[in-house]
XYZ file of C-alpha atoms in Angstrom:
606
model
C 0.000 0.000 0.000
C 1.011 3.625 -1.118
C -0.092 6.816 0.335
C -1.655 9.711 -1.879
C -0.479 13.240 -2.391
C -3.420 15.125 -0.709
C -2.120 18.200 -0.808
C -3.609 20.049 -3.906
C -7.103 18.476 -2.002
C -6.659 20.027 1.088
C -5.667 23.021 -0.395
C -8.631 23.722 -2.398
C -10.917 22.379 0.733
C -9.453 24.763 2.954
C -10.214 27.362 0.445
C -13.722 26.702 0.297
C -13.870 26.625 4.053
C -12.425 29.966 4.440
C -14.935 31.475 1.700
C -17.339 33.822 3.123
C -20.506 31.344 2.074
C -19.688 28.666 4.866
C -16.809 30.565 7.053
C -15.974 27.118 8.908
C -13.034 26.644 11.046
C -12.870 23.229 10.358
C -14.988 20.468 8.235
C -15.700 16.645 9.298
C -16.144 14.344 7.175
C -17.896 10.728 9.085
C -16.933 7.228 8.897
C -19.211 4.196 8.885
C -18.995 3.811 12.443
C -19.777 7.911 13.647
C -23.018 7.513 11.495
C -24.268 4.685 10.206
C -26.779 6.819 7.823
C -28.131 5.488 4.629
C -24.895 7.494 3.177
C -22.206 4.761 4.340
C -20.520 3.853 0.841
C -20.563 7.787 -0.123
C -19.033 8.757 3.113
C -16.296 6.143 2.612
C -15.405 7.376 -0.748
C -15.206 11.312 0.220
C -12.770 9.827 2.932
C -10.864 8.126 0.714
C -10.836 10.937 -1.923
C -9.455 13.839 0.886
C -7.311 11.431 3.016
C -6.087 8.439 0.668
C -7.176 5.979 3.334
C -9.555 3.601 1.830
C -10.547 1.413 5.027
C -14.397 1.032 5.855
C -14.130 2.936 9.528
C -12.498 6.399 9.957
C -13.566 9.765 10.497
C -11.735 12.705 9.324
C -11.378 16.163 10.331
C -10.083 19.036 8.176
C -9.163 21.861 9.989
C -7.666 25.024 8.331
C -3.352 23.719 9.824
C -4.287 20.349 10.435
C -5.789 17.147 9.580
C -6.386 14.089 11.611
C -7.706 10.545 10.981
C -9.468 8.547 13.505
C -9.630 4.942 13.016
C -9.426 1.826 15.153
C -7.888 -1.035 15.612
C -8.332 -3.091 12.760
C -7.215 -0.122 10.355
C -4.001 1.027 12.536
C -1.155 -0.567 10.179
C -3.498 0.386 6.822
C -4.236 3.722 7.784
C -0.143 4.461 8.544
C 0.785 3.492 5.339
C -2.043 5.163 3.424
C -1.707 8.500 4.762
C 0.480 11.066 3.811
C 2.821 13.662 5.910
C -0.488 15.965 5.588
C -2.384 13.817 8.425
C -2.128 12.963 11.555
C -3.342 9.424 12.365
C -5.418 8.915 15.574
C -5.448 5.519 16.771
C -8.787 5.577 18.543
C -9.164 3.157 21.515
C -5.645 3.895 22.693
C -5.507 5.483 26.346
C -3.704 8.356 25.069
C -5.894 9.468 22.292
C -9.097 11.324 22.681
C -12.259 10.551 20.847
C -12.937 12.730 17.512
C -15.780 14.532 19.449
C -13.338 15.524 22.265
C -10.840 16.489 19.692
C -13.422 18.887 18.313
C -13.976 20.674 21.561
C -10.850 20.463 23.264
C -7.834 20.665 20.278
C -9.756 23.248 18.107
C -10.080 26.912 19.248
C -12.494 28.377 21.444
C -15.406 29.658 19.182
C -14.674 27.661 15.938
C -16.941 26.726 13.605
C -17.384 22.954 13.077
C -19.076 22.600 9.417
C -20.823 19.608 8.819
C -22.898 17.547 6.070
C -26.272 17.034 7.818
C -27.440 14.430 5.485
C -24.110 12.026 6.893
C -24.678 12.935 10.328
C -27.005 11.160 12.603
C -29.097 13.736 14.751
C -28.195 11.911 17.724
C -24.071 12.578 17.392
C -25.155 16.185 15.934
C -27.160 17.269 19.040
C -24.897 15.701 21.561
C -22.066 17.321 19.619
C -23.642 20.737 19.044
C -24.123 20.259 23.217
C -20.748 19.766 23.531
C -19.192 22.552 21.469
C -21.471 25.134 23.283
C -19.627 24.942 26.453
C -16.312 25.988 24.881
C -18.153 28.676 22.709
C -18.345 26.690 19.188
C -20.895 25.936 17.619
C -22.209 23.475 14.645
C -22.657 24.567 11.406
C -24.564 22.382 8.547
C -23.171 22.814 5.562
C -22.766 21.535 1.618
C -20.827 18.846 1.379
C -17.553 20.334 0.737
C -15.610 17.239 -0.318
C -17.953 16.490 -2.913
C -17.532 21.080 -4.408
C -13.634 20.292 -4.614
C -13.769 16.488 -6.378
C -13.430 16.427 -9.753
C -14.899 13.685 -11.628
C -16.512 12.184 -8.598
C -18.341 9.012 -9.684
C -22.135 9.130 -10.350
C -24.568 7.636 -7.475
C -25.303 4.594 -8.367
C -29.415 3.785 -8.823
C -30.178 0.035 -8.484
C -32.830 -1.861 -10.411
C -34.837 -3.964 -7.976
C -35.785 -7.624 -7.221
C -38.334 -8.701 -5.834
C -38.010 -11.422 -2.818
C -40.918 -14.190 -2.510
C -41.449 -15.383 0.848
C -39.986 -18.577 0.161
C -36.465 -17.186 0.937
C -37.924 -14.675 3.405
C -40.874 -16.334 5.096
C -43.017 -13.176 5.762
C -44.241 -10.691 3.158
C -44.030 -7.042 3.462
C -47.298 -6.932 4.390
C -46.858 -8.815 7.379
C -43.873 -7.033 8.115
C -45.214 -3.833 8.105
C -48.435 -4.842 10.651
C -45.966 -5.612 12.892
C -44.273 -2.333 12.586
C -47.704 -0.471 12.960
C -48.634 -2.564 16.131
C -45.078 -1.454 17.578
C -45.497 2.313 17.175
C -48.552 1.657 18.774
C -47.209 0.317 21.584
C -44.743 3.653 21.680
C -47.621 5.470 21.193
C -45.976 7.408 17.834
C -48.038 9.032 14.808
C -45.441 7.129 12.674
C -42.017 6.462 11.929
C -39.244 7.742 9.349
C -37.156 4.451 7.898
C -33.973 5.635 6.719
C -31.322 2.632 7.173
C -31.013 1.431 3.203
C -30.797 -2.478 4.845
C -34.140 -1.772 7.252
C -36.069 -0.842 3.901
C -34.777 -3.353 1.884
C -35.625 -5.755 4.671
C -39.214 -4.590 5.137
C -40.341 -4.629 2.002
C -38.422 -8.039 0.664
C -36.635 -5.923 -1.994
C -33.109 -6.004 -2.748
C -30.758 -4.090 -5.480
C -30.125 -6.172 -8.415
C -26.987 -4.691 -9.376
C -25.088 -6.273 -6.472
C -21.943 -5.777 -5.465
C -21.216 -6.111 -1.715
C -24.248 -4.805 -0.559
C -27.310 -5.312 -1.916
C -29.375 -2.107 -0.959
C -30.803 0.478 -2.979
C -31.287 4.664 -2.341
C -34.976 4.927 -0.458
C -36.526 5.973 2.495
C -39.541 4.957 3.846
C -42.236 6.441 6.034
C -44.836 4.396 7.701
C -48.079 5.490 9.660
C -51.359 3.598 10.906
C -52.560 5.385 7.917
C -50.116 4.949 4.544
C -46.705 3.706 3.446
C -44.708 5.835 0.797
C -41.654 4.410 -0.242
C -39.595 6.778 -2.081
C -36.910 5.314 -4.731
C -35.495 6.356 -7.602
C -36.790 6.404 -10.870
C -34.355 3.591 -12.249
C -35.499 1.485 -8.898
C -39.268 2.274 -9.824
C -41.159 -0.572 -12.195
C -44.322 -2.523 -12.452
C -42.889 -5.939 -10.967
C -41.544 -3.309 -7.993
C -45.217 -2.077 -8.087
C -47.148 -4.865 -8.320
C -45.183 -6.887 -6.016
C -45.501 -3.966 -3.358
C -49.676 -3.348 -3.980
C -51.726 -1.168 -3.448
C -50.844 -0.678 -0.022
C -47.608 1.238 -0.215
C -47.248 4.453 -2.470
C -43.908 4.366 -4.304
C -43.314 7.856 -4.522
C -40.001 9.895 -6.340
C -36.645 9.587 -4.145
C -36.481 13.745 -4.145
C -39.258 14.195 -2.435
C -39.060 12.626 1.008
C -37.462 15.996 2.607
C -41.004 18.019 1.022
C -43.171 15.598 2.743
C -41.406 15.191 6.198
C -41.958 19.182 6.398
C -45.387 19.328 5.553
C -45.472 16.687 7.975
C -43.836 18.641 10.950
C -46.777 21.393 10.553
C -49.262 18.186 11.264
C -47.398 17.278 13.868
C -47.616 20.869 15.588
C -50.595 21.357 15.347
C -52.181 18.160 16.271
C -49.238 17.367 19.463
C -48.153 14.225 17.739
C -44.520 13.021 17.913
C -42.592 10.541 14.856
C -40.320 8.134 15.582
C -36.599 8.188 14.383
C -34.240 5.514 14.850
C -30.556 6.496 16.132
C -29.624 6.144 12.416
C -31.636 8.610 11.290
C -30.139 11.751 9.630
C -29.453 15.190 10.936
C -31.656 16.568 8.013
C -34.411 14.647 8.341
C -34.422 15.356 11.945
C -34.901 19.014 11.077
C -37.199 18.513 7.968
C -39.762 16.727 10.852
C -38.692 19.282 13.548
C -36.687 18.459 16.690
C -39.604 19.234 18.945
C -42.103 16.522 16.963
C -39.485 13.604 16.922
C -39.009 11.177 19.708
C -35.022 8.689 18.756
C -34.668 5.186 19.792
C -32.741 2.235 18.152
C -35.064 1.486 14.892
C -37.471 -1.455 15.641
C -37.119 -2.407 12.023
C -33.470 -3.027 12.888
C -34.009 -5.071 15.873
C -36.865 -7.656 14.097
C -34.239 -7.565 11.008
C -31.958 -9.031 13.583
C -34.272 -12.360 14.964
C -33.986 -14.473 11.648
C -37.561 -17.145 10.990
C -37.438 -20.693 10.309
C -37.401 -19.843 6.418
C -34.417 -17.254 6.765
C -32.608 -19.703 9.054
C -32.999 -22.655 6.726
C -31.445 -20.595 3.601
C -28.500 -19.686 5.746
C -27.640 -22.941 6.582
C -28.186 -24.519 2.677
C -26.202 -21.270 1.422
C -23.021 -22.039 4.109
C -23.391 -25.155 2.512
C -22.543 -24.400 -1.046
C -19.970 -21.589 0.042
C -17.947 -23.854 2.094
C -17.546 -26.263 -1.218
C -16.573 -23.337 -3.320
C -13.545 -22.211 -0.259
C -13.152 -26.169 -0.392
C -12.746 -26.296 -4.133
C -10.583 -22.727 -4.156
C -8.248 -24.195 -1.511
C -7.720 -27.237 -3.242
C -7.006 -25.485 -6.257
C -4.243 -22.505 -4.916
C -2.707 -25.255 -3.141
C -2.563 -27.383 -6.057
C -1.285 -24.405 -8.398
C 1.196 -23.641 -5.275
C 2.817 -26.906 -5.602
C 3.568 -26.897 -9.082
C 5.261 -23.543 -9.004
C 2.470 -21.595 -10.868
C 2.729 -18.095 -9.840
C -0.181 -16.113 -8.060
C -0.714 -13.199 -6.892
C -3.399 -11.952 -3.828
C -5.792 -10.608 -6.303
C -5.480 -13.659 -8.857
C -6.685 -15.790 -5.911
C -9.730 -13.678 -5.201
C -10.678 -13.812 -8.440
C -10.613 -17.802 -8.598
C -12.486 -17.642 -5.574
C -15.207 -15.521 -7.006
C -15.293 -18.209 -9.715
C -16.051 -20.621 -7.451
C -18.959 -19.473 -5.759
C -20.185 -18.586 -9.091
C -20.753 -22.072 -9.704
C -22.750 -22.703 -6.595
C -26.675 -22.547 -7.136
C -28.631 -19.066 -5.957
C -24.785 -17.219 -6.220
C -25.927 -13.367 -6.759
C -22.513 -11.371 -6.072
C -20.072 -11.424 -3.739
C -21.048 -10.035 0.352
C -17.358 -8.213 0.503
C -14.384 -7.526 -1.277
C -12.158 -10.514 -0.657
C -9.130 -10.182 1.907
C -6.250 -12.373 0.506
C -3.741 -12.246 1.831
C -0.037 -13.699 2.221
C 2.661 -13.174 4.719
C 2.406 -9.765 5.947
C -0.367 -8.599 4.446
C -2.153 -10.442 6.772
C -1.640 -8.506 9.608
C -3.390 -5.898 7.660
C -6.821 -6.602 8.979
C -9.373 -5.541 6.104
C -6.724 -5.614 3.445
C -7.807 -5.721 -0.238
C -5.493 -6.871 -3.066
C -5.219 -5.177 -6.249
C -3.250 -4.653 -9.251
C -0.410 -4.140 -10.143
C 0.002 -3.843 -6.076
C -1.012 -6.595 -4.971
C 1.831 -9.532 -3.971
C 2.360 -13.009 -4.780
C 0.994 -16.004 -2.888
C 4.150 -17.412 -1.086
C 3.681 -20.847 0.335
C 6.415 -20.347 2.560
C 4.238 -17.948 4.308
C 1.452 -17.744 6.586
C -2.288 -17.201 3.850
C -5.332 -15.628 5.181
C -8.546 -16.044 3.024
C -11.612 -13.818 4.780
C -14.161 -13.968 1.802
C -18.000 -14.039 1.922
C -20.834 -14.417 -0.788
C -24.613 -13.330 -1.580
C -26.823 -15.805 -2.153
C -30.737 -15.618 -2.835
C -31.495 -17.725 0.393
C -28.130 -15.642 2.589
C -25.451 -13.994 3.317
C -21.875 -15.754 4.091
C -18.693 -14.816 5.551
C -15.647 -16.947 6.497
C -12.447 -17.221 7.117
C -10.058 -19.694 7.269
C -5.732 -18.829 7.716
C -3.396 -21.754 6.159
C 0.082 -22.432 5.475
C 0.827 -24.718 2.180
C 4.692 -25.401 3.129
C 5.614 -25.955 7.164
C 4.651 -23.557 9.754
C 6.813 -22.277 12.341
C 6.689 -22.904 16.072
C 5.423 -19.720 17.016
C 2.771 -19.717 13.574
C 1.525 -23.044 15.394
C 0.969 -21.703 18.674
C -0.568 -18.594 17.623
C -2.723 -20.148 15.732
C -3.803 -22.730 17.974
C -4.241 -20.237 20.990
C -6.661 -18.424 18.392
C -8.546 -21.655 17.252
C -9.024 -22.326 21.301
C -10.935 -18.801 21.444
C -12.932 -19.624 18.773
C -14.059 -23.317 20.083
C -14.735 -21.504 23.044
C -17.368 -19.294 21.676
C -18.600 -21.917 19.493
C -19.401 -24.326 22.922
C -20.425 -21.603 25.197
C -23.832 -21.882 26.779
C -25.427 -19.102 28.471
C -28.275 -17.988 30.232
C -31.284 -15.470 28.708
C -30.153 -11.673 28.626
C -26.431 -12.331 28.331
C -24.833 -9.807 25.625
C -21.634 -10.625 23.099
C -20.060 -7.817 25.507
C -19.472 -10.539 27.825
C -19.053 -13.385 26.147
C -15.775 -11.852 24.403
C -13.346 -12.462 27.145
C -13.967 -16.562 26.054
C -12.496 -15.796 22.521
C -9.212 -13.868 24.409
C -8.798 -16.160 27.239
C -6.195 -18.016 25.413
C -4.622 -15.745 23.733
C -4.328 -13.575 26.942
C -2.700 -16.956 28.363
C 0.069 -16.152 26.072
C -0.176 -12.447 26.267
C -1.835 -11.896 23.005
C -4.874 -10.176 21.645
C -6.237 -8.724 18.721
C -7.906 -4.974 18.403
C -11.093 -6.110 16.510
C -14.286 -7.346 17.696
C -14.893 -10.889 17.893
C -18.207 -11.135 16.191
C -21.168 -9.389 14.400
C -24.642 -9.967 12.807
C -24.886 -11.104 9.316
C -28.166 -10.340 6.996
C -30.481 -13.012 5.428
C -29.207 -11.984 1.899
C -28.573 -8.211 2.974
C -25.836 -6.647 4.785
C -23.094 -8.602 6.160
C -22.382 -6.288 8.927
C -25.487 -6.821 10.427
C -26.725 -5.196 14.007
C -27.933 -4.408 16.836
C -25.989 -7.012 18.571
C -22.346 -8.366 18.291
C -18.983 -9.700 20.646
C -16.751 -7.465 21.058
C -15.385 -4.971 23.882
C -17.848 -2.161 23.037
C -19.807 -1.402 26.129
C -23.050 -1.091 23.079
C -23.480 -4.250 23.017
C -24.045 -5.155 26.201
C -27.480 -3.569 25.447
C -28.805 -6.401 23.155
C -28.692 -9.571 24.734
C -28.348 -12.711 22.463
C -31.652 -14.291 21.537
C -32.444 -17.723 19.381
C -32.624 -16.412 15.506
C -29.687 -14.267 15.680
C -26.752 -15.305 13.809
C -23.092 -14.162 14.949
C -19.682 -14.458 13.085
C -17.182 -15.977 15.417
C -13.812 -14.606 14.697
C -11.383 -14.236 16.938
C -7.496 -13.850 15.258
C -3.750 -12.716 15.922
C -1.605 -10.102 13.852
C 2.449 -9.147 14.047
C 2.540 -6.398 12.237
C 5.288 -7.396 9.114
C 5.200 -10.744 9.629
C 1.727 -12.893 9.557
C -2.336 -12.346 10.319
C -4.020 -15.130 11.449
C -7.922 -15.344 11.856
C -10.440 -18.094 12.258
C -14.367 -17.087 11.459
C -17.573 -19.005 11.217
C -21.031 -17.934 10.994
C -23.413 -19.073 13.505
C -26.906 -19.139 14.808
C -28.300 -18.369 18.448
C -30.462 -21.040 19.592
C -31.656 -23.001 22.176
C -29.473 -24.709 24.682
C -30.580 -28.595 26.438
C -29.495 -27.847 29.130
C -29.439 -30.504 32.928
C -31.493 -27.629 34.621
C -33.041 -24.357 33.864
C -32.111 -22.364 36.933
C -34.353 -19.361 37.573
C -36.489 -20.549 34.819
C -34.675 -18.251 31.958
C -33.608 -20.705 30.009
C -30.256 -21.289 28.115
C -28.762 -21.005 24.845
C -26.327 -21.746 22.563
C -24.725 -21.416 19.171
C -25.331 -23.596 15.518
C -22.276 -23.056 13.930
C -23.425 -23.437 9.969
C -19.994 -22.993 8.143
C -17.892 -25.830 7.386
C -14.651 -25.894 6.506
C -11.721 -28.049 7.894
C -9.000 -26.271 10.149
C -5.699 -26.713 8.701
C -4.573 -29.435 10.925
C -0.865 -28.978 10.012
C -0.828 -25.078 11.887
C -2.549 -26.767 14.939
C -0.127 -27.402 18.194
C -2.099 -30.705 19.743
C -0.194 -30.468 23.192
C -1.636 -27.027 23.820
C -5.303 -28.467 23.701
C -7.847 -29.898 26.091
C -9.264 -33.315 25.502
C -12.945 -31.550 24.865
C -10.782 -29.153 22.199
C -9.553 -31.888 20.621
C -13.396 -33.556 20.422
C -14.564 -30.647 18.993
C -12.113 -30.601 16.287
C -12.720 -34.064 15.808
C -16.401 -33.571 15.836
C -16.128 -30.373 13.702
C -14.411 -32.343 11.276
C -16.323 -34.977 10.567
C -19.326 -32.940 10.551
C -17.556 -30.748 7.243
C -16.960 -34.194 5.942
C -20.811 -35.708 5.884
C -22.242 -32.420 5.041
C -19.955 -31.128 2.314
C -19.293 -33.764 0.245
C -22.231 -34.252 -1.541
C -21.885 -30.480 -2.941
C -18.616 -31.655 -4.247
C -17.606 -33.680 -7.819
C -17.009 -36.994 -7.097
C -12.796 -37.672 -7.403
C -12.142 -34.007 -7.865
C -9.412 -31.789 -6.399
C -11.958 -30.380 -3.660
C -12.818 -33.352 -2.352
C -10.089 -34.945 -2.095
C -8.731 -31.991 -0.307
C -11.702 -32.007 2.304
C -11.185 -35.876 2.834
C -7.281 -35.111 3.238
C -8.067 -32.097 5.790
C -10.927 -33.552 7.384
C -9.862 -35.858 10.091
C -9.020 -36.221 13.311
C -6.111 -35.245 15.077
């Protein structure tokens, strides 16, 4: 990775900063994480365009002498070698470094003015923010995007055609979905409620983007009352089979309008002492559109039914693993094939074999992220991508980590699996083994009814804490039913947010726990998995127990796997885990080809 001459940028930002139409002392552009508005891939590209880093979290802020990037832990070594001498690179987690909202207030002068895009900016962070900056005597400023005045030839938003889902793959229709929705705002005794999250619309009305790559949402909001639905899309998004597959229920109305009707709404809402519901996603503009004194925030409850998967979603996740875990099968049987007969590869040759492969698989609609592979020290690059004419070759005397994930018409898959196609070292071994403990700990835990992924996390560490190891990422997160693969509210990590959504049966979790030296090696091992029901002895208290399904199922290398370091129940489950890939992959495999002979080979007990 190379870092970008910003300069000339940042120039001509600052100038527009200083002009006398905005007059702002400094401008902040959001990251994925600060927002989480329906404007996530845009925000990431006007990061990358003013700051050259191109990871999926970081916020930065352009002051008029200074810029700084705040990213965590999974971006640290990406974001130091992406960012030129212009920035300053704020490791954000680390004792010593403040959080970008306390860098606003407390690094920035007394009585600057912080310009921001309001359309990027949740009202929640804005408010508390605009709180924040009073006390030092600065103040918030919403703004034009100023990225987007200085970018020449920025790209074109992208507008989607649509599919339509049958509930066959989603077991509910919209229609059902939405009475549900109605008889919560009831319950929260709302006029109605604003839908803004592009993978809570997409969700509710069992539409997805046809033109799918990574994601497959679409540009629309949504507003639902007791009354009337209007779902607002683009024209490109707008056809009969959208139409007649949505009724005569919902009124598909043009994308430009929303802001119009949420106004005309906030007069109604005045006058008759009604309040709307906005999630904590929701926009800083459409907060002021409704009016801040006619809006009541909570997290979306479109989000948190999104989250609890039904028998039908559940079913397709577990037949979609399936296939995807014979493509990895067949891919890893082929690089390590290619490997041993001294074909050349690079990182990005192998992601696009990979792709192949789960084109073959039945239901195969795109791919769920850009694939991470990854040899020797670009492993330790946590959300590395490899590309042309960059990206390095596949060295089988080196440690390889594959994280790769595909969309499929029944779900949404993402796995990884770290292997070594010569002999690992001592220390490779052990690392890798104290990670693959963390993960078979998560995989067996059992737990009682309102426990969080906030503490289950310390399971996943435990090990590699025995050592004195870690890693700075979380250790799990939801995944969509053919939708997002970053899915929420929940998760398992060390963010105190999640101990506010306990684990329930329909959720599904990735469990990834992993180890990274920096130069050297990134190791990671990830499986989807699904909450459910535990059998347990005893029920004590009556809350009941659960567990975890694990539905991905591919071998672990045995040869980077240090037996003496294991218990005799690890050592079971590897057994167990093993023979389980065996009987349930196969048959998705050619008879006497490469893949399968592979799986057989690395599919046994140890």
């Amino acid at each position: 990775m190379s870092a970008t001459n910003t300069t000339s940028r940042l120039q001509k930002l600052r100038a527009l900063m200083q002009s006398p139409e905005y007059n702002v002392t400094a401008f902040v552009v959001p990251s994925e994480d600060a927002h989480q508005s329906e404007y996530v891939a845009e925000c990431d590209e006007r990061r990358s365009y003013i700051s050259g880093f191109t990871g999926s979290a970081g916020l930065a802020v352009v002051a008029l002498d200074s810029a700084a990037l705040f990213t965590d832990g999974r971006y640290f070594l990406q974001a130091s070698q992406q960012l030129d001498s212009n920035w300053t690179l704020m490791k954000s987690g680390l004792p010593e470094v403040p959080t970008w909202q306390d860098y606003l207030v407390k690094n920035l002068p007394a009585g600057s003015r912080i310009g921001i895009d309001p359309l990027v900016f949740t009202a929640t962070d804005a408010y508390k923010l605009e709180t924040d900056l009073a006390k030092v005597g600065s103040s918030l400023v919403p703004v034009a995007n100023l990225v987007d005045l200085i970018w020449e030839n920025r790209p074109a938003r992208p507008a989607s055609k649509l599919m339509t889902l049958s509930t066959k793959t989603t077991g509910r229709t919209h229609t059902e979905k939405i009475q549900q929705l109605r008889k919560d705002l009831e319950k929260k005794g709302v006029a109605g409620f604003v839908v803004s999250g592009l993978d809570e619309i997409a969700w509710l009305f069992n539409l997805r983007g046809a033109d799918v790559h990574c994601n497959p949402v679409f540009f629309s909001y949504a507003i639902v009352t007791p009354d009337y639905v209007n779902l607002y899309l683009q024209e490109k998004s707008t056809s009969a089979d959208v139409r007649e597959h949505l009724g005569a229920e919902v009124t598909v109305k043009s994308y430009e309008t929303v802001f119009d009707d949420l106004r005309a709404l906030s007069a109604n809402l005045k006058a008759n002492k009604q309040k709307f519901l906005l999630g904590a996603r929701t926009n800083l503009a459409m907060a002021v559109a409704l009016g801040k004194e006619n809006t009541t925030e909570t997290r979306s409850p479109v989000t948190d039914a999104k989250a609890i998967k039904n028998e039908t979603e559940m079913e397709g996740i577990r037949q979609c693993h399936l296939r995807d875990s014979a493509a990895l099968i067949n891919y890893f049987a082929w690089l390590e094939e290619q490997l041993a007969n001294g074909v050349e590869l690079d990182e990005a040759d192998g992601a696009e074999r990979l792709q192949q492969f789960r084109a073959e698989q039945a239901g195969f609609v795109g791919l769920s992220f850009d694939t991470i592979s990854s040899t020797g020290p670009n492993g330790a690059i946590i959300h590395y991508k490899p590309e042309k004419p960059n990206a390095a070759r596949i060295n089988p005397d080196l440690v390889y980590l594959c994280d790769s994930g595909g969309q499929y018409i029944d779900g949404t898959t993402d796995v990884t699996r770290t292997l070594h196609f010569k002999t690992p070292s001592a220390h490779e071994k052990r690392c890798f083994t104290r990670v693959l403990q963390g993960h078979i700990a998560i995989d067996t835990a059992v737990f009682p009814d309102g426990t969080s992924g906030y503490l289950l996390d310390v399971l996943a560490r435990r090990a590699l804490w025995s050592d004195g190891l870690d890693f700075r990422h979380g250790t799990g997160h939801g995944v969509g039913a053919f939708l997002n693969v970053h899915e929420g509210p929940h998760g398992c990590g060390t963010r105190i947010a999640y101990n506010d959504i306990p684990l329930v049966p329909g959720m599904t979790l990735t469990n990834e726990p992993g180890y990274y030296e920096d130069g050297k090696f990134g190791i990671r091992i990830e499986n989807v998995m699904l909450v459910r029901k535990a059998d347990t002895l005893h029920n004590f208290g009556g809350r009941g127990y659960y567990g975890f399904e694990h539905v991905t199922l591919v071998p672990m290398q045995v040869k980077l796997i240090e037996r003496s370091l294991l218990t005799h129940l690890e050592i079971e489950w590897i057994n167990a885990y093993h023979a389980e890939c065996l009987a349930k992959v196969s048959p998705f495999l050619a008879k006497d080809s490469p893949g399968l002979k592979w799986l057989q080979r690395e599919a046994v007990s140890i």
